[in-house]
CSV table of C-alpha atoms in Angstrom, one decimal:
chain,number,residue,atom,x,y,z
L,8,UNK,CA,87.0,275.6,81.7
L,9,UNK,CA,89.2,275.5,84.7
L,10,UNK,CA,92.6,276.3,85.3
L,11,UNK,CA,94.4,274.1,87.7
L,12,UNK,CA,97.1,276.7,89.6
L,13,UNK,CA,100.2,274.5,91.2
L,14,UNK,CA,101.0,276.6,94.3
L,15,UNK,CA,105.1,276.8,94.5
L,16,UNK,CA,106.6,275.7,97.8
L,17,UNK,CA,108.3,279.0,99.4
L,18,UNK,CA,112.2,278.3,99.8
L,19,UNK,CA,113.3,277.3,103.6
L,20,UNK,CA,115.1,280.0,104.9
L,21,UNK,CA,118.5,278.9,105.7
L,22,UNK,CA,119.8,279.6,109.4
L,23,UNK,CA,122.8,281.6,110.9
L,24,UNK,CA,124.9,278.4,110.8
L,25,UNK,CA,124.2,277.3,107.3
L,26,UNK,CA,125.4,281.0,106.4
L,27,UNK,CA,128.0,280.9,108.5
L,28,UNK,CA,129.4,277.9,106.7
L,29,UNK,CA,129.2,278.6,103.4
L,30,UNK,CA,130.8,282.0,104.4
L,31,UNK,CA,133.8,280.2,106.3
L,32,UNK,CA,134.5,277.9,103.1
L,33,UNK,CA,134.3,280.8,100.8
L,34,UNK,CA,136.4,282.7,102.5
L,35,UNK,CA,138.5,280.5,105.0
L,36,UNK,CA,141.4,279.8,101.7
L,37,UNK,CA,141.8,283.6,101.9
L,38,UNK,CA,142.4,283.7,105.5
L,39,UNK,CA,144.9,281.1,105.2
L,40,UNK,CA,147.8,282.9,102.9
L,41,UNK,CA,146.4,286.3,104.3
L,42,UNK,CA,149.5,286.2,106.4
L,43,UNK,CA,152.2,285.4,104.0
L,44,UNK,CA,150.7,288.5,101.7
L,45,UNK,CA,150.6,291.0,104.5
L,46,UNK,CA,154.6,290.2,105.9
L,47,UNK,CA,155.4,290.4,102.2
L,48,UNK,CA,153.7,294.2,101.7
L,49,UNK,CA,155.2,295.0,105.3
L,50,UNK,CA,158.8,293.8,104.5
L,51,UNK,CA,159.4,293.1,100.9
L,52,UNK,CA,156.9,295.0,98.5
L,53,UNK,CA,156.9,298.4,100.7
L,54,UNK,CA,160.8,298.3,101.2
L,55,UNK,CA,161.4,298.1,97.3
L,56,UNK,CA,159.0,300.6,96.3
L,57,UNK,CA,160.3,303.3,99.0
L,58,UNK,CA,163.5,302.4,97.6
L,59,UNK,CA,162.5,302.9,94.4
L,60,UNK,CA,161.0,306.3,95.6
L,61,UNK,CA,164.4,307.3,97.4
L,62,UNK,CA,166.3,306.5,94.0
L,63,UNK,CA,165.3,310.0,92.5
L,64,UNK,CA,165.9,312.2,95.6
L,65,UNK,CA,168.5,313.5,96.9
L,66,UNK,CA,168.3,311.9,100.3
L,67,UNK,CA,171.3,312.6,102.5
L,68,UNK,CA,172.1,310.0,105.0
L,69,UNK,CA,173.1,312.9,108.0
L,70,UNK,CA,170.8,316.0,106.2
L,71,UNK,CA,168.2,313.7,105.1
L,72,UNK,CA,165.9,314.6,102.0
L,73,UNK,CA,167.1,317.8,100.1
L,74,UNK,CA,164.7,317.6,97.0
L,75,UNK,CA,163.8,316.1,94.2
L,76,UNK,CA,167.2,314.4,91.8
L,77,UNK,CA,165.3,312.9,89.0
L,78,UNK,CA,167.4,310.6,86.8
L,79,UNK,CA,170.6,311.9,88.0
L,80,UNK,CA,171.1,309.5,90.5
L,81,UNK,CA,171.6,306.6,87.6
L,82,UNK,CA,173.5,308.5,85.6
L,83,UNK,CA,175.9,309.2,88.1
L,84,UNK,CA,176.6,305.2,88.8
L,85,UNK,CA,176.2,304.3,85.4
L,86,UNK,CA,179.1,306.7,85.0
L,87,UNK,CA,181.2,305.6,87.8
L,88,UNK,CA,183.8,302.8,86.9
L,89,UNK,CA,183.5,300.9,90.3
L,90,UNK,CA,179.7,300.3,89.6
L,91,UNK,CA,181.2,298.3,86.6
L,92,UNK,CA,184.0,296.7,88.2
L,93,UNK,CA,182.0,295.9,91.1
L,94,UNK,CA,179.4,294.2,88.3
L,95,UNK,CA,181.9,292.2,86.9
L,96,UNK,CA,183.3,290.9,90.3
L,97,UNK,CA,179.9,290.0,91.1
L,98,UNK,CA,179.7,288.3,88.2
L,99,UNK,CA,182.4,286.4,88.8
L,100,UNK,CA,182.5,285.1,92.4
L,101,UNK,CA,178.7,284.6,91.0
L,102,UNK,CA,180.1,281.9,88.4
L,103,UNK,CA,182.9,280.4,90.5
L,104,UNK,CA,180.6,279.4,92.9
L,105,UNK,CA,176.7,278.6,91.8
L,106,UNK,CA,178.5,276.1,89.0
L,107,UNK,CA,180.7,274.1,90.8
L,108,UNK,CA,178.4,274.2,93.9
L,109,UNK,CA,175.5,272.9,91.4
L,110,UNK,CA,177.7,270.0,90.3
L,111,UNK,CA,179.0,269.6,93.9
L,112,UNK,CA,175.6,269.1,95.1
L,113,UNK,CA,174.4,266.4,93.2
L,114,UNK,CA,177.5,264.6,93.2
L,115,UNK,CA,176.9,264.8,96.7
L,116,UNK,CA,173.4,264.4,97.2
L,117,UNK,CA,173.9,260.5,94.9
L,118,UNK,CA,176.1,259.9,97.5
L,119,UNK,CA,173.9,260.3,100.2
L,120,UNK,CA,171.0,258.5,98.2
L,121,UNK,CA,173.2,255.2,98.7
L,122,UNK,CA,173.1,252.9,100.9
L,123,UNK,CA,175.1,254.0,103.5
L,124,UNK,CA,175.8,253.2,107.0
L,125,UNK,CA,174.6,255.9,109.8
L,126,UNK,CA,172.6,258.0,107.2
L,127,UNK,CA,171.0,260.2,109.1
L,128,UNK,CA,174.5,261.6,110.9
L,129,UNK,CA,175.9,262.0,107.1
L,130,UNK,CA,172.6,263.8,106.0
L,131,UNK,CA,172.7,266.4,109.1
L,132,UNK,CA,176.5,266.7,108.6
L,133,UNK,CA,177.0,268.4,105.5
L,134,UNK,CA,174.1,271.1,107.2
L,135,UNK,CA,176.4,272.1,109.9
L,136,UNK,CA,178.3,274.7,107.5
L,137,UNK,CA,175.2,276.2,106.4
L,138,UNK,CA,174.2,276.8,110.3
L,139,UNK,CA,177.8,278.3,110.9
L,140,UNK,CA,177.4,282.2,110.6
L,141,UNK,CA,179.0,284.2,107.4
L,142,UNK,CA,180.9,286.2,109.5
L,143,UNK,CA,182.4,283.3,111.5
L,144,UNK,CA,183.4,281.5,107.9
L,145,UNK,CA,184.7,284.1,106.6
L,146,UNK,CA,187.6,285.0,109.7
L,147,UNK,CA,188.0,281.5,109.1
L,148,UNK,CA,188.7,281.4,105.7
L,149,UNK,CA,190.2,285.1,106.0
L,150,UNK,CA,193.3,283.0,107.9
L,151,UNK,CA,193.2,279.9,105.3
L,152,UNK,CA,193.5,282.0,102.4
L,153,UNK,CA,195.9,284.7,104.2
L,154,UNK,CA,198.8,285.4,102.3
L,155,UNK,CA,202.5,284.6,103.0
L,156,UNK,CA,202.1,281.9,106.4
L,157,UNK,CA,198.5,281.1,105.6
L,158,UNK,CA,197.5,277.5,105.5
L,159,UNK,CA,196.9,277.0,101.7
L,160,UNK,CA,200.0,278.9,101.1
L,161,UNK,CA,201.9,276.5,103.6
L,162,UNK,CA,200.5,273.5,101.6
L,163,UNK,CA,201.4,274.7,98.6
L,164,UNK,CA,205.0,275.2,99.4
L,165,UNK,CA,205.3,271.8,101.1
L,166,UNK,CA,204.5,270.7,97.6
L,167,UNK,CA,206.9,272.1,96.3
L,168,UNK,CA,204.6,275.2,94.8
L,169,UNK,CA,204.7,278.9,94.6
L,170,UNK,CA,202.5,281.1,97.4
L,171,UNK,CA,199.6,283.0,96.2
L,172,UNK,CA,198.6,286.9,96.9
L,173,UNK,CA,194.9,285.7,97.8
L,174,UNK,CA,194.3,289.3,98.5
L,175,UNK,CA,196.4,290.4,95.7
L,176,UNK,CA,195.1,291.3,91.8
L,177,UNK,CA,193.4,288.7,89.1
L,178,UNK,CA,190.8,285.8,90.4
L,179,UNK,CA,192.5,284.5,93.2
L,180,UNK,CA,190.6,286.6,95.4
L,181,UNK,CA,187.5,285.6,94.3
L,182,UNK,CA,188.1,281.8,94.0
L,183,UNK,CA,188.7,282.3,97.5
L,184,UNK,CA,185.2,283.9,98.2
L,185,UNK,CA,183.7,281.5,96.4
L,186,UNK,CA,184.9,278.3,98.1
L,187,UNK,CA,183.1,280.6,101.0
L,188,UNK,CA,180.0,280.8,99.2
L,189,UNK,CA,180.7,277.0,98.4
L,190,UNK,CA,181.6,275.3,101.6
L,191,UNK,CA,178.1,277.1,103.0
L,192,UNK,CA,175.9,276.4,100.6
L,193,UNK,CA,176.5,272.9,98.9
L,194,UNK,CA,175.2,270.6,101.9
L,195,UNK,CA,172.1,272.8,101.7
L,196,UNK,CA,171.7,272.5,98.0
L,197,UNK,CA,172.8,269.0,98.6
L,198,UNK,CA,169.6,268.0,100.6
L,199,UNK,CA,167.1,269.9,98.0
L,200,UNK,CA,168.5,267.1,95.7
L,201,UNK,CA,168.5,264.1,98.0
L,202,UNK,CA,164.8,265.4,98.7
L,203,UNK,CA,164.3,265.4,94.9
L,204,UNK,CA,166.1,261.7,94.0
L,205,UNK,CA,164.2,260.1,97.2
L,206,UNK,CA,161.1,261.1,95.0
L,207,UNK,CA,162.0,259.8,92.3
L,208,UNK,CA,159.7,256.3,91.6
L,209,UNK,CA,161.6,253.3,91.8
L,210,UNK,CA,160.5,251.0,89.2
L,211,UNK,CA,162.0,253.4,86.9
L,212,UNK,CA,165.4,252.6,88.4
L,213,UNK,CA,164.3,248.5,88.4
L,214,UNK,CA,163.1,249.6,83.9
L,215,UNK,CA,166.7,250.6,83.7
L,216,UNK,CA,168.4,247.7,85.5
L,217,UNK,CA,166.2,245.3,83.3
L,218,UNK,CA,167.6,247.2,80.3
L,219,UNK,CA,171.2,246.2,81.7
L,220,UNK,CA,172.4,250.4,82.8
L,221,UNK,CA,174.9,250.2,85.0
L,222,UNK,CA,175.3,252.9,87.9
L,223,UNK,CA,176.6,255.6,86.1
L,224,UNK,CA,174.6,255.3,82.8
L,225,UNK,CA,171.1,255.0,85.4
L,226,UNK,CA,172.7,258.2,87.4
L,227,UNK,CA,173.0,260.0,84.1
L,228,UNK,CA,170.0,259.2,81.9
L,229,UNK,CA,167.6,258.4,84.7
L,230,UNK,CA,168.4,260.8,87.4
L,231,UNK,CA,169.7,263.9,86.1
L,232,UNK,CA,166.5,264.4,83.7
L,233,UNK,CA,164.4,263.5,86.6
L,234,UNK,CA,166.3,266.2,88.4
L,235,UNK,CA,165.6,269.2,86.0
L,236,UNK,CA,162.7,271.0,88.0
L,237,UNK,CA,164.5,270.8,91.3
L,238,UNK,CA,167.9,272.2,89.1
L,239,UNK,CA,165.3,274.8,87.7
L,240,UNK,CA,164.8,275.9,91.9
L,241,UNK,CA,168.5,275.2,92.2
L,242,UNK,CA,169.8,277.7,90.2
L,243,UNK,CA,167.4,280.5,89.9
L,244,UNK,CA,168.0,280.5,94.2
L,245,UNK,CA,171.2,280.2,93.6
L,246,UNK,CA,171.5,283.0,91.0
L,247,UNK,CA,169.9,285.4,93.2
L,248,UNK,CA,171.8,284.9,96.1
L,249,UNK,CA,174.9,285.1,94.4
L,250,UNK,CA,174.4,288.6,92.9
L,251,UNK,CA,173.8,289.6,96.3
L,252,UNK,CA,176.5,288.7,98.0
L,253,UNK,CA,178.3,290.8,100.6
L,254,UNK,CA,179.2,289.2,104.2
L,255,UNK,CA,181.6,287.1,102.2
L,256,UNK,CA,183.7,289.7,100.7
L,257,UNK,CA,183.1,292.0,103.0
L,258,UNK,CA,185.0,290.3,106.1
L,259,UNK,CA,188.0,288.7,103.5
L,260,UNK,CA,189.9,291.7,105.0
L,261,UNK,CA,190.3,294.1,107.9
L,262,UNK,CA,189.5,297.0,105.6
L,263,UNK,CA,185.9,295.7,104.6
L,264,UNK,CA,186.3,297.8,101.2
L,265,UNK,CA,187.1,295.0,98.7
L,266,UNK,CA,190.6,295.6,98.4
L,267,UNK,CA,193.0,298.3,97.8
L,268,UNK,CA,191.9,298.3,94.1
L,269,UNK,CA,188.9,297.2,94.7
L,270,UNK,CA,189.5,293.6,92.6
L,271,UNK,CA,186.6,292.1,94.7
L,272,UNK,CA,184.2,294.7,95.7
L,273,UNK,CA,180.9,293.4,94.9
L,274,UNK,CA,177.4,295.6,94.2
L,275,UNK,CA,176.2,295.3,97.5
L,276,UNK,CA,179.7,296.5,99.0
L,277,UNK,CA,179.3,299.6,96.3
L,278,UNK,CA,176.0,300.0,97.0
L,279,UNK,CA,177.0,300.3,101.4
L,280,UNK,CA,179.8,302.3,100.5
L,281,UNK,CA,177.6,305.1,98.8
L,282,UNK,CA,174.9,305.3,100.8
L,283,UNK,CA,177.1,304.6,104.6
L,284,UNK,CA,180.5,305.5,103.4
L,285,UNK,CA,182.5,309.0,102.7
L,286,UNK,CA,179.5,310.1,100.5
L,287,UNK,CA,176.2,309.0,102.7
L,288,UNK,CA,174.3,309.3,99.7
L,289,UNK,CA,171.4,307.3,100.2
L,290,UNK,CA,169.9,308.4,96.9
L,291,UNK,CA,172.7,307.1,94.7
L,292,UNK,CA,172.7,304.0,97.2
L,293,UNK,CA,169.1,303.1,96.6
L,294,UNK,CA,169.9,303.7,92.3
L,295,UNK,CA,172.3,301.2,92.7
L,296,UNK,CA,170.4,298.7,94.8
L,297,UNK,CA,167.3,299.2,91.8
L,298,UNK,CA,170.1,298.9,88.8
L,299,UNK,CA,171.1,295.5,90.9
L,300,UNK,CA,167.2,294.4,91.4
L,301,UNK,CA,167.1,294.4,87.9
L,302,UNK,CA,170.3,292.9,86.8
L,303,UNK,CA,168.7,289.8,89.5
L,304,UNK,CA,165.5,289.9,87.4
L,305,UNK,CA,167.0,289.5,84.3
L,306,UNK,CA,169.5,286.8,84.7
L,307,UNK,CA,166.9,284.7,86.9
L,308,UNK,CA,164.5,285.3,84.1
L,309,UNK,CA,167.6,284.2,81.6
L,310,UNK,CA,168.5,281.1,84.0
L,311,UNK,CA,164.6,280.3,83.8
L,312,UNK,CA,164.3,280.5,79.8
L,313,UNK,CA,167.0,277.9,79.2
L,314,UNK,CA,166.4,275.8,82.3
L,315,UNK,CA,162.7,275.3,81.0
L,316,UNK,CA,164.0,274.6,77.5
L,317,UNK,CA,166.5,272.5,78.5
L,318,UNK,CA,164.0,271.0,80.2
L,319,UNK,CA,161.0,270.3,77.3
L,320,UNK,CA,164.1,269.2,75.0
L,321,UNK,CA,165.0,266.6,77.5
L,322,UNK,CA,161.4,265.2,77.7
L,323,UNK,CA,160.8,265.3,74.3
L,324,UNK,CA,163.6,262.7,73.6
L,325,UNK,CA,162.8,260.9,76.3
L,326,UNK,CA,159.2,260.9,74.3
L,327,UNK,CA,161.1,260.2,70.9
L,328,UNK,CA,162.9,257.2,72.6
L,329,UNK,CA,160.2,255.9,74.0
L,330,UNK,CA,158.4,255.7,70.7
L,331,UNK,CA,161.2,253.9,68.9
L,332,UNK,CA,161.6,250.8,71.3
């Protein structure tokens, strides 16, 4: 009886190149966003966690660290009542300007989407304020909005109207930093839109002509819900800018401290005041800076919850329509 034995071809060894390349497309996607991740340990991740870390000292900006302060550097802001009032200024130069902006933009962004003449000068135009510096817009609108012989209050009694203390108590002040905030940021909102509407497929537009919509009824029930993901972007950007604003309010005086009452000091101006004003109290600076962090966090996380359900509801009646026809 014999027993036929089927010898087994021995592998080819593979060479130095083959190795190399299966190497290089393993690991080559890595390389590639190595980059981003290393800047963002250098200057984002490690800056917030030191922060963090200097929140529960007691780090003196001239005598530096002088020991351990635990939770007492929160309680101290949580106490104070210009943490709050500079909270609810945020807040609302925060609302006076992301809303209307929002609107602004996409009013303005349609606009641009037509069929104008010379679009590319229009499309670059409404960038220039965004290039213009902060500290430049806001001498200029420091002498707009100055009160007594500045030029609003000049147009205002040509029409026949009473002045307003810009600088003075109530919003005023603050509708004045946000047309700041506005005039800066709405042309570069503006072209995240037009981006967004020039993506948009056209035969949906040629659907909704053939169902007889006229401009404003394709504009609202065509483009807005194709627009939802790029509002998502919109406003979460915008909500996390806006909490953080300082040049603006800062330079709307001489004095730089958000008024003689402080009616529009802002979180970042408390937070700079603590930690590189009278008190150099980097400590409670950095407390305030991680109470703000997280105030950013949960609004953008807020602004996320409703955008995305906003969102789905939108698309499932879009669905629901669809079925019924």
């Amino acid at each position: 009886m014999s027993v036929t034995r089927t010898r087994q071809m021995p592998t080819p060894r593979r060479t130095i190149g083959q190795r190399w390349s299966t190497t290089e497309v393993k690991v080559a996607p890595y390389l590639y966003v190595a980059p981003f991740f290393i800047v963002f340990l250098i200057v984002g991740m490690f800056p917030l966690l030191y922060t963090g870390y200097l929140s529960f000292r007691k780090w003196n900006l001239i005598r530096g660290d002088l020991g351990p302060a635990g939770w007492s550097n929160y309680a101290y802001v949580l106490d104070q009542a210009r943490f709050w009032k500079g909270l609810g200024n945020t807040f609302s130069i925060f609302l006076l300007s992301s809303v209307p902006q929002v609107i602004a933009a996409v009013l303005i962004a349609a606009v641009l989407n037509a069929n104008l003449r010379a679009k590319t000068f229009w499309r670059m135009g409404v960038l220039v304020p965004y290039v213009v510096a902060p500290v430049a817009v806001s001498l200029i609108f420091g002498q707009l909005f100055a009160d007594g012989s500045g030029a609003i209050n000049t147009l205002l009694t040509t029409m026949g109207l009473h002045p307003i203390a810009w600088h003075g108590g109530g919003i005023w002040p603050h509708i004045a930093i946000a047309s700041m905030v506005n005039f800066r940021w709405t042309g570069y909102n503006s072209l995240i839109f037009l981006a967004a509407m020039q993506a948009i497929p056209q035969d949906i537009y040629e659907a909704a002509v053939v169902d007889c919509a006229n401009r404003v009824q394709t504009f609202l029930r065509v483009t807005i819900p194709m627009l939802r993901p790029t509002m998502i972007f919109v406003v979460i950007t915008s909500t996390i800018g806006g909490l953080q604003i300082f040049d603006e309010p800062r330079m709307f005086d001489n004095i730089g401290m958000g008024g003689a009452d402080r009616q529009w000091m802002t979180l970042t101006m408390y937070l700079y005041e603590l930690g590189w004003g009278s008190q150099h109290n980097l400590g409670r600076s950095a407390a305030v800076a991680w109470l703000l962090f997280l105030v950013v966090v949960l609004i953008a996380l807020l602004n996320f919850a409703l955008t995305r359900r906003i969102s789905s509801t939108g698309s499932t009646t879009g669905h629901r329509r669809g079925g019924h026809r």
